[in-house]
Amino acid sequence: MDQKQNVLRLPAEKLYVHELEALRETDKAAEKPAGWQLSPRAVLTFITGGQAGDTVITPKYIGNKRLVEMAIATLLTDRALLLIGEPGTAKSWLSENLTAAIHGDSSKVVQGTAGTSEEHVRYSWNYALLLAQGPSDQAIIRSPILRAMEGGGIARFEEISRCASEVQDALISILSEKTISIPELGREVSAERGFSIIATANTRDRGVNEMSAALKRRFNIIVLPAPSSIETEIDIVRRRVSEISASYELRASQPDEDAIRKVVTIFRELRSGVTLDGKEKLKSPSGVISTAEAISLLTGSMALAGSFGNGQLTDEDVAAGLQGAIVKDDAKDQQVWKEYLDNIMKKRGSSWRSLYSACTEMNG
């Protein structure tokens, strides 16, 4: 059986292996940067879409092309790259696909959490081997960053602002000196050419562990905005729902344009606190109402339709997804959602009536 049929989620370099192969075959750049498998222009094509011979390159990031160019240009220098944005602005997705296109391996990842330690950034030890034979190269457990340094690759650091300040500070010397000292072995590991780090940070996490000015200076910072227009957001949602639902084999038809437009409209209005026409102000729920949430909502609704319906997405399926996505803090969010239903959706006419009825029933 094809690997794509067996694995729930393939890394970008395997999911888009045919596109990457086509780009490598047609990439006419005389010289590629050290450690890069594609030229900068070919990387841009992989991210934003285009053509490589007879192969269609699907867009991985739909947004401001100049931001992608800036991200790629940063990785040509000795500066690391920091992608900042609201939840659901495709920071991790862009980070993964940039790494897949440039280095062909997006698996070197440090996931930032409150429990992330300096060992996750530098190295740790296999204590059984350490006790048996003392400090040795075989006993070292290399961090993803150390492995990237040794191979001239790219390491990804997700949600860097969730880490404690001492963990963030461990990056400063790495980004400045491009070395990791291993005093137990009396040596230093120097980064091979091509090494870099792509980090992501969530604007909702400000104040959790604010990055120091010293660390920020080691990064080129690019802020990824939410989709600028409703049409752009609809396009993103449509493409990603199609990709994700295909890998899950949900046995349901794709949501039609009307269903996607309604979900995106609701999300954009609740996110911004104002209706699309700008005439009425709204209360926003406590949770994140992002593009990624809209994608998850619709794939979840497809699972309902495929498992407990006839495979056709209904307003009742969408209403169930909306309820779960919007009502997180029960008392407050339920009231916010009820006011939106009664003051906005109810007044939108016959085309919204079925969805309004289904949402009202779900919201009790």
Short mmCIF file of N, CA and C in Angstrom, two decimals, residues 1-152:
data_model
loop_
_atom_site.label_atom_id
_atom_site.label_comp_id
_atom_site.label_asym_id
_atom_site.label_seq_id
_atom_site.Cartn_x
_atom_site.Cartn_y
_atom_site.Cartn_z
N MET A 1 0.85 -1.20 0.00
CA MET A 1 0.00 0.00 0.00
C MET A 1 0.88 1.25 0.00
N ASP A 2 0.45 2.28 -0.72
CA ASP A 2 1.16 3.54 -0.78
C ASP A 2 1.33 4.11 0.63
N GLN A 3 2.53 4.64 0.89
CA GLN A 3 2.81 5.22 2.21
C GLN A 3 1.81 6.30 2.57
N LYS A 4 1.38 7.06 1.58
CA LYS A 4 0.42 8.14 1.85
C LYS A 4 -0.90 7.60 2.37
N GLN A 5 -1.24 6.36 2.04
CA GLN A 5 -2.49 5.79 2.50
C GLN A 5 -2.37 5.22 3.91
N ASN A 6 -1.14 4.96 4.35
CA ASN A 6 -0.92 4.34 5.65
C ASN A 6 -0.68 5.35 6.77
N VAL A 7 -0.09 6.48 6.44
CA VAL A 7 0.35 7.43 7.45
C VAL A 7 -0.67 8.55 7.59
N LEU A 8 -0.97 8.87 8.85
CA LEU A 8 -1.98 9.91 9.11
C LEU A 8 -1.52 11.27 8.63
N ARG A 9 -0.25 11.60 8.91
CA ARG A 9 0.27 12.89 8.48
C ARG A 9 1.72 12.75 8.05
N LEU A 10 1.97 12.98 6.78
CA LEU A 10 3.33 12.92 6.26
C LEU A 10 4.00 14.28 6.42
N PRO A 11 5.33 14.30 6.66
CA PRO A 11 6.04 15.58 6.64
C PRO A 11 6.01 16.17 5.24
N ALA A 12 6.20 17.47 5.15
CA ALA A 12 6.04 18.16 3.87
C ALA A 12 6.94 17.59 2.79
N GLU A 13 8.17 17.20 3.15
CA GLU A 13 9.10 16.70 2.13
C GLU A 13 8.66 15.38 1.54
N LYS A 14 7.81 14.63 2.24
CA LYS A 14 7.26 13.38 1.70
C LYS A 14 5.89 13.60 1.08
N LEU A 15 5.11 14.49 1.66
CA LEU A 15 3.79 14.78 1.11
C LEU A 15 3.90 15.39 -0.29
N TYR A 16 4.90 16.22 -0.47
CA TYR A 16 5.06 16.91 -1.77
C TYR A 16 6.33 16.45 -2.49
N VAL A 17 6.68 15.17 -2.31
CA VAL A 17 7.93 14.67 -2.87
C VAL A 17 7.99 14.83 -4.38
N HIS A 18 6.88 14.63 -5.08
CA HIS A 18 6.90 14.74 -6.54
C HIS A 18 7.10 16.19 -6.99
N GLU A 19 6.54 17.12 -6.25
CA GLU A 19 6.76 18.54 -6.58
C GLU A 19 8.21 18.92 -6.36
N LEU A 20 8.79 18.46 -5.26
CA LEU A 20 10.19 18.79 -4.97
C LEU A 20 11.12 18.17 -6.01
N GLU A 21 10.81 16.95 -6.43
CA GLU A 21 11.64 16.31 -7.46
C GLU A 21 11.54 17.07 -8.77
N ALA A 22 10.33 17.51 -9.12
CA ALA A 22 10.15 18.27 -10.36
C ALA A 22 10.91 19.59 -10.30
N LEU A 23 10.89 20.24 -9.15
CA LEU A 23 11.60 21.50 -9.00
C LEU A 23 13.11 21.29 -9.08
N ARG A 24 13.61 20.21 -8.49
CA ARG A 24 15.05 19.94 -8.58
C ARG A 24 15.48 19.69 -10.03
N GLU A 25 14.63 18.99 -10.78
CA GLU A 25 14.97 18.68 -12.18
C GLU A 25 14.95 19.92 -13.06
N THR A 26 14.08 20.87 -12.76
CA THR A 26 13.94 22.05 -13.62
C THR A 26 14.67 23.27 -13.08
N ASP A 27 15.28 23.15 -11.91
CA ASP A 27 15.98 24.29 -11.30
C ASP A 27 17.27 24.55 -12.06
N LYS A 28 17.31 25.64 -12.80
CA LYS A 28 18.45 25.93 -13.68
C LYS A 28 19.50 26.83 -13.04
N ALA A 29 19.32 27.17 -11.77
CA ALA A 29 20.29 28.03 -11.11
C ALA A 29 21.67 27.37 -11.14
N ALA A 30 22.68 28.15 -11.55
CA ALA A 30 24.03 27.60 -11.69
C ALA A 30 24.57 27.13 -10.35
N GLU A 31 24.37 27.92 -9.32
CA GLU A 31 24.86 27.55 -7.99
C GLU A 31 23.75 27.71 -6.98
N LYS A 32 23.66 26.76 -6.08
CA LYS A 32 22.69 26.84 -4.98
C LYS A 32 23.44 27.17 -3.71
N PRO A 33 22.81 27.86 -2.78
CA PRO A 33 23.48 28.17 -1.51
C PRO A 33 23.92 26.89 -0.81
N ALA A 34 24.95 26.99 -0.01
CA ALA A 34 25.48 25.83 0.70
C ALA A 34 24.40 25.18 1.55
N GLY A 35 24.25 23.86 1.39
CA GLY A 35 23.26 23.12 2.16
C GLY A 35 21.86 23.15 1.59
N TRP A 36 21.64 23.89 0.52
CA TRP A 36 20.31 24.01 -0.08
C TRP A 36 20.16 23.02 -1.23
N GLN A 37 18.98 22.40 -1.32
CA GLN A 37 18.73 21.50 -2.44
C GLN A 37 18.06 22.21 -3.61
N LEU A 38 17.55 23.43 -3.36
CA LEU A 38 16.91 24.23 -4.40
C LEU A 38 17.45 25.66 -4.34
N SER A 39 17.34 26.36 -5.45
CA SER A 39 17.69 27.77 -5.46
C SER A 39 16.60 28.58 -4.76
N PRO A 40 16.90 29.80 -4.34
CA PRO A 40 15.87 30.62 -3.69
C PRO A 40 14.61 30.79 -4.52
N ARG A 41 14.75 30.97 -5.83
CA ARG A 41 13.56 31.14 -6.68
C ARG A 41 12.72 29.87 -6.73
N ALA A 42 13.38 28.72 -6.75
CA ALA A 42 12.64 27.46 -6.76
C ALA A 42 11.94 27.23 -5.42
N VAL A 43 12.57 27.63 -4.32
CA VAL A 43 11.93 27.55 -3.00
C VAL A 43 10.68 28.42 -2.99
N LEU A 44 10.79 29.62 -3.54
CA LEU A 44 9.64 30.53 -3.61
C LEU A 44 8.50 29.89 -4.41
N THR A 45 8.82 29.25 -5.52
CA THR A 45 7.80 28.58 -6.32
C THR A 45 7.13 27.47 -5.53
N PHE A 46 7.92 26.71 -4.77
CA PHE A 46 7.35 25.63 -3.95
C PHE A 46 6.37 26.18 -2.92
N ILE A 47 6.69 27.31 -2.33
CA ILE A 47 5.84 27.87 -1.27
C ILE A 47 4.61 28.57 -1.84
N THR A 48 4.78 29.35 -2.90
CA THR A 48 3.68 30.18 -3.39
C THR A 48 2.95 29.59 -4.59
N GLY A 49 3.50 28.50 -5.16
CA GLY A 49 2.83 27.85 -6.27
C GLY A 49 3.36 28.28 -7.62
N GLY A 50 3.15 27.43 -8.62
CA GLY A 50 3.61 27.73 -9.97
C GLY A 50 3.71 26.47 -10.80
N GLN A 51 4.72 26.41 -11.65
CA GLN A 51 4.89 25.30 -12.57
C GLN A 51 6.35 24.87 -12.57
N ALA A 52 6.58 23.56 -12.62
CA ALA A 52 7.93 23.02 -12.79
C ALA A 52 7.85 21.99 -13.90
N GLY A 53 8.17 22.41 -15.12
CA GLY A 53 7.96 21.53 -16.27
C GLY A 53 6.48 21.27 -16.44
N ASP A 54 6.09 20.00 -16.44
CA ASP A 54 4.68 19.64 -16.57
C ASP A 54 3.99 19.49 -15.22
N THR A 55 4.72 19.69 -14.15
CA THR A 55 4.18 19.49 -12.80
C THR A 55 3.63 20.79 -12.23
N VAL A 56 2.40 20.73 -11.76
CA VAL A 56 1.80 21.89 -11.10
C VAL A 56 2.27 21.92 -9.66
N ILE A 57 2.80 23.05 -9.23
CA ILE A 57 3.26 23.23 -7.85
C ILE A 57 2.14 23.94 -7.08
N THR A 58 1.56 23.25 -6.12
CA THR A 58 0.44 23.81 -5.38
C THR A 58 0.94 24.84 -4.37
N PRO A 59 0.22 25.93 -4.17
CA PRO A 59 0.64 26.92 -3.17
C PRO A 59 0.51 26.37 -1.76
N LYS A 60 1.55 26.52 -0.97
CA LYS A 60 1.53 26.07 0.43
C LYS A 60 1.17 27.21 1.36
N TYR A 61 1.47 28.43 0.94
CA TYR A 61 1.14 29.61 1.74
C TYR A 61 0.46 30.62 0.83
N ILE A 62 -0.73 31.01 1.20
CA ILE A 62 -1.49 31.98 0.41
C ILE A 62 -1.50 33.29 1.20
N GLY A 63 -0.81 34.26 0.69
CA GLY A 63 -0.70 35.53 1.40
C GLY A 63 0.27 36.43 0.66
N ASN A 64 0.88 37.33 1.41
CA ASN A 64 1.79 38.31 0.83
C ASN A 64 3.07 37.62 0.35
N LYS A 65 3.27 37.61 -0.94
CA LYS A 65 4.44 36.94 -1.53
C LYS A 65 5.74 37.57 -1.05
N ARG A 66 5.71 38.88 -0.81
CA ARG A 66 6.93 39.57 -0.38
C ARG A 66 7.41 39.07 0.97
N LEU A 67 6.48 38.68 1.85
CA LEU A 67 6.87 38.14 3.14
C LEU A 67 7.63 36.83 2.98
N VAL A 68 7.19 36.01 2.04
CA VAL A 68 7.87 34.74 1.78
C VAL A 68 9.27 35.01 1.22
N GLU A 69 9.38 35.98 0.31
CA GLU A 69 10.69 36.34 -0.24
C GLU A 69 11.63 36.81 0.87
N MET A 70 11.10 37.60 1.80
CA MET A 70 11.92 38.08 2.92
C MET A 70 12.38 36.93 3.81
N ALA A 71 11.49 35.95 4.03
CA ALA A 71 11.84 34.79 4.85
C ALA A 71 12.96 33.99 4.19
N ILE A 72 12.85 33.76 2.89
CA ILE A 72 13.86 33.00 2.16
C ILE A 72 15.19 33.76 2.17
N ALA A 73 15.13 35.06 1.94
CA ALA A 73 16.35 35.87 1.91
C ALA A 73 17.05 35.84 3.27
N THR A 74 16.28 35.84 4.36
CA THR A 74 16.87 35.77 5.70
C THR A 74 17.69 34.51 5.85
N LEU A 75 17.19 33.39 5.36
CA LEU A 75 17.86 32.11 5.52
C LEU A 75 19.11 31.98 4.63
N LEU A 76 19.32 32.96 3.74
CA LEU A 76 20.55 33.01 2.96
C LEU A 76 21.68 33.66 3.75
N THR A 77 21.34 34.32 4.84
CA THR A 77 22.32 35.03 5.65
C THR A 77 22.64 34.22 6.91
N ASP A 78 23.39 34.84 7.83
CA ASP A 78 23.70 34.16 9.09
C ASP A 78 22.66 34.45 10.16
N ARG A 79 21.56 35.07 9.76
CA ARG A 79 20.50 35.39 10.71
C ARG A 79 19.49 34.25 10.76
N ALA A 80 18.95 34.02 11.96
CA ALA A 80 17.85 33.08 12.11
C ALA A 80 16.54 33.80 11.78
N LEU A 81 15.48 33.03 11.60
CA LEU A 81 14.20 33.57 11.18
C LEU A 81 13.15 33.33 12.27
N LEU A 82 12.42 34.37 12.63
CA LEU A 82 11.34 34.26 13.61
C LEU A 82 10.04 34.67 12.95
N LEU A 83 9.08 33.74 12.91
CA LEU A 83 7.76 33.99 12.34
C LEU A 83 6.79 34.24 13.49
N ILE A 84 6.17 35.40 13.50
CA ILE A 84 5.27 35.78 14.59
C ILE A 84 3.88 36.02 13.99
N GLY A 85 2.85 35.64 14.74
CA GLY A 85 1.49 35.90 14.28
C GLY A 85 0.45 35.36 15.23
N GLU A 86 -0.79 35.72 14.96
CA GLU A 86 -1.91 35.18 15.70
C GLU A 86 -2.01 33.67 15.44
N PRO A 87 -2.67 32.93 16.33
CA PRO A 87 -2.90 31.51 16.06
C PRO A 87 -3.62 31.33 14.72
N GLY A 88 -3.20 30.32 13.99
CA GLY A 88 -3.86 30.02 12.72
C GLY A 88 -3.38 30.82 11.54
N THR A 89 -2.25 31.53 11.67
CA THR A 89 -1.73 32.30 10.53
C THR A 89 -0.67 31.52 9.76
N ALA A 90 -0.61 30.22 9.94
CA ALA A 90 0.23 29.30 9.16
C ALA A 90 1.72 29.46 9.45
N LYS A 91 2.07 29.85 10.67
CA LYS A 91 3.49 29.99 11.03
C LYS A 91 4.21 28.64 10.94
N SER A 92 3.66 27.64 11.62
CA SER A 92 4.31 26.32 11.63
C SER A 92 4.28 25.69 10.24
N TRP A 93 3.19 25.87 9.53
CA TRP A 93 3.05 25.32 8.17
C TRP A 93 4.09 25.93 7.24
N LEU A 94 4.30 27.25 7.33
CA LEU A 94 5.30 27.91 6.50
C LEU A 94 6.70 27.46 6.91
N SER A 95 6.94 27.36 8.22
CA SER A 95 8.24 26.91 8.72
C SER A 95 8.57 25.52 8.19
N GLU A 96 7.61 24.61 8.28
CA GLU A 96 7.83 23.24 7.83
C GLU A 96 8.12 23.18 6.34
N ASN A 97 7.34 23.90 5.55
CA ASN A 97 7.50 23.83 4.10
C ASN A 97 8.77 24.54 3.62
N LEU A 98 9.15 25.61 4.27
CA LEU A 98 10.44 26.24 3.94
C LEU A 98 11.59 25.27 4.19
N THR A 99 11.55 24.60 5.34
CA THR A 99 12.61 23.66 5.69
C THR A 99 12.63 22.48 4.73
N ALA A 100 11.45 21.98 4.36
CA ALA A 100 11.38 20.86 3.42
C ALA A 100 11.96 21.24 2.06
N ALA A 101 11.66 22.44 1.60
CA ALA A 101 12.14 22.87 0.29
C ALA A 101 13.63 23.14 0.29
N ILE A 102 14.13 23.74 1.36
CA ILE A 102 15.53 24.13 1.40
C ILE A 102 16.44 22.95 1.73
N HIS A 103 16.06 22.18 2.74
CA HIS A 103 16.96 21.15 3.27
C HIS A 103 16.47 19.74 3.02
N GLY A 104 15.18 19.57 2.73
CA GLY A 104 14.66 18.23 2.48
C GLY A 104 14.39 17.41 3.71
N ASP A 105 14.47 18.04 4.90
CA ASP A 105 14.21 17.33 6.16
C ASP A 105 13.66 18.34 7.17
N SER A 106 12.35 18.25 7.43
CA SER A 106 11.71 19.19 8.36
C SER A 106 11.52 18.59 9.74
N SER A 107 12.18 17.45 10.02
CA SER A 107 11.92 16.70 11.25
C SER A 107 12.71 17.17 12.46
N LYS A 108 13.68 18.06 12.27
CA LYS A 108 14.50 18.53 13.40
C LYS A 108 13.75 19.66 14.11
N VAL A 109 12.91 19.28 15.08
CA VAL A 109 11.98 20.23 15.70
C VAL A 109 12.14 20.22 17.21
N VAL A 110 12.24 21.40 17.81
CA VAL A 110 12.12 21.59 19.25
C VAL A 110 10.76 22.21 19.50
N GLN A 111 9.93 21.55 20.30
CA GLN A 111 8.60 22.06 20.61
C GLN A 111 8.66 22.82 21.94
N GLY A 112 8.46 24.11 21.85
CA GLY A 112 8.54 24.93 23.04
C GLY A 112 7.35 24.76 23.96
N THR A 113 7.62 24.43 25.22
CA THR A 113 6.60 24.31 26.26
C THR A 113 7.21 24.80 27.57
N ALA A 114 6.39 24.85 28.61
CA ALA A 114 6.91 25.20 29.92
C ALA A 114 7.92 24.17 30.42
N GLY A 115 7.87 22.95 29.90
CA GLY A 115 8.78 21.89 30.32
C GLY A 115 10.02 21.75 29.47
N THR A 116 10.16 22.57 28.43
CA THR A 116 11.36 22.50 27.59
C THR A 116 12.58 22.97 28.38
N SER A 117 13.65 22.19 28.32
CA SER A 117 14.86 22.51 29.09
C SER A 117 16.02 22.82 28.16
N GLU A 118 17.15 23.26 28.77
CA GLU A 118 18.35 23.54 27.97
C GLU A 118 18.82 22.29 27.24
N GLU A 119 18.59 21.12 27.83
CA GLU A 119 19.01 19.88 27.18
C GLU A 119 18.31 19.69 25.84
N HIS A 120 17.06 20.16 25.74
CA HIS A 120 16.34 20.04 24.47
C HIS A 120 16.96 20.94 23.39
N VAL A 121 17.67 21.97 23.83
CA VAL A 121 18.30 22.92 22.90
C VAL A 121 19.72 22.50 22.56
N ARG A 122 20.44 21.97 23.54
CA ARG A 122 21.85 21.61 23.34
C ARG A 122 22.01 20.09 23.16
N TYR A 123 22.13 19.38 24.27
CA TYR A 123 22.30 17.93 24.21
C TYR A 123 22.01 17.35 25.59
N SER A 124 21.78 16.05 25.63
CA SER A 124 21.63 15.34 26.90
C SER A 124 22.42 14.04 26.79
N TRP A 125 22.25 13.17 27.79
CA TRP A 125 23.07 11.96 27.82
C TRP A 125 22.20 10.71 27.93
N ASN A 126 22.68 9.66 27.30
CA ASN A 126 22.16 8.32 27.55
C ASN A 126 22.86 7.83 28.82
N TYR A 127 22.15 7.88 29.95
CA TYR A 127 22.81 7.68 31.22
C TYR A 127 23.30 6.25 31.42
N ALA A 128 22.68 5.29 30.77
CA ALA A 128 23.18 3.91 30.85
C ALA A 128 24.58 3.83 30.23
N LEU A 129 24.74 4.43 29.05
CA LEU A 129 26.06 4.43 28.42
C LEU A 129 27.03 5.31 29.17
N LEU A 130 26.54 6.43 29.71
CA LEU A 130 27.40 7.35 30.45
C LEU A 130 28.00 6.66 31.67
N LEU A 131 27.19 5.90 32.39
CA LEU A 131 27.68 5.18 33.58
C LEU A 131 28.60 4.03 33.19
N ALA A 132 28.31 3.40 32.05
CA ALA A 132 29.09 2.24 31.64
C ALA A 132 30.46 2.61 31.10
N GLN A 133 30.54 3.70 30.31
CA GLN A 133 31.80 4.01 29.63
C GLN A 133 32.26 5.45 29.79
N GLY A 134 31.52 6.21 30.61
CA GLY A 134 31.90 7.60 30.79
C GLY A 134 31.48 8.45 29.61
N PRO A 135 31.80 9.75 29.66
CA PRO A 135 31.41 10.64 28.55
C PRO A 135 32.02 10.18 27.24
N SER A 136 31.19 10.02 26.25
CA SER A 136 31.66 9.60 24.92
C SER A 136 30.69 10.12 23.88
N ASP A 137 31.14 10.09 22.64
CA ASP A 137 30.29 10.56 21.55
C ASP A 137 29.05 9.69 21.42
N GLN A 138 29.19 8.40 21.72
CA GLN A 138 28.05 7.48 21.61
C GLN A 138 27.01 7.74 22.69
N ALA A 139 27.43 8.29 23.81
CA ALA A 139 26.51 8.52 24.93
C ALA A 139 25.73 9.82 24.80
N ILE A 140 26.10 10.67 23.87
CA ILE A 140 25.42 11.96 23.70
C ILE A 140 24.09 11.76 22.97
N ILE A 141 23.05 12.38 23.48
CA ILE A 141 21.78 12.47 22.76
C ILE A 141 21.71 13.88 22.19
N ARG A 142 21.86 13.98 20.90
CA ARG A 142 21.94 15.28 20.25
C ARG A 142 20.55 15.90 20.12
N SER A 143 20.46 17.18 20.40
CA SER A 143 19.20 17.90 20.20
C SER A 143 18.99 18.10 18.71
N PRO A 144 17.76 18.40 18.29
CA PRO A 144 17.54 18.71 16.87
C PRO A 144 18.42 19.85 16.37
N ILE A 145 18.69 20.82 17.25
CA ILE A 145 19.53 21.96 16.84
C ILE A 145 20.98 21.50 16.63
N LEU A 146 21.49 20.67 17.53
CA LEU A 146 22.85 20.16 17.38
C LEU A 146 22.96 19.32 16.11
N ARG A 147 21.96 18.50 15.82
CA ARG A 147 21.99 17.68 14.59
C ARG A 147 21.96 18.55 13.35
N ALA A 148 21.18 19.63 13.41
CA ALA A 148 21.14 20.55 12.27
C ALA A 148 22.48 21.25 12.08
N MET A 149 23.15 21.60 13.17
CA MET A 149 24.45 22.25 13.08
C MET A 149 25.47 21.31 12.43
N GLU A 150 25.45 20.04 12.86
CA GLU A 150 26.42 19.08 12.33
C GLU A 150 26.18 18.78 10.86
N GLY A 151 24.94 18.85 10.42
CA GLY A 151 24.62 18.52 9.03
C GLY A 151 24.41 19.71 8.12
N GLY A 152 24.59 20.92 8.65
CA GLY A 152 24.36 22.11 7.83
C GLY A 152 22.92 22.25 7.41
#
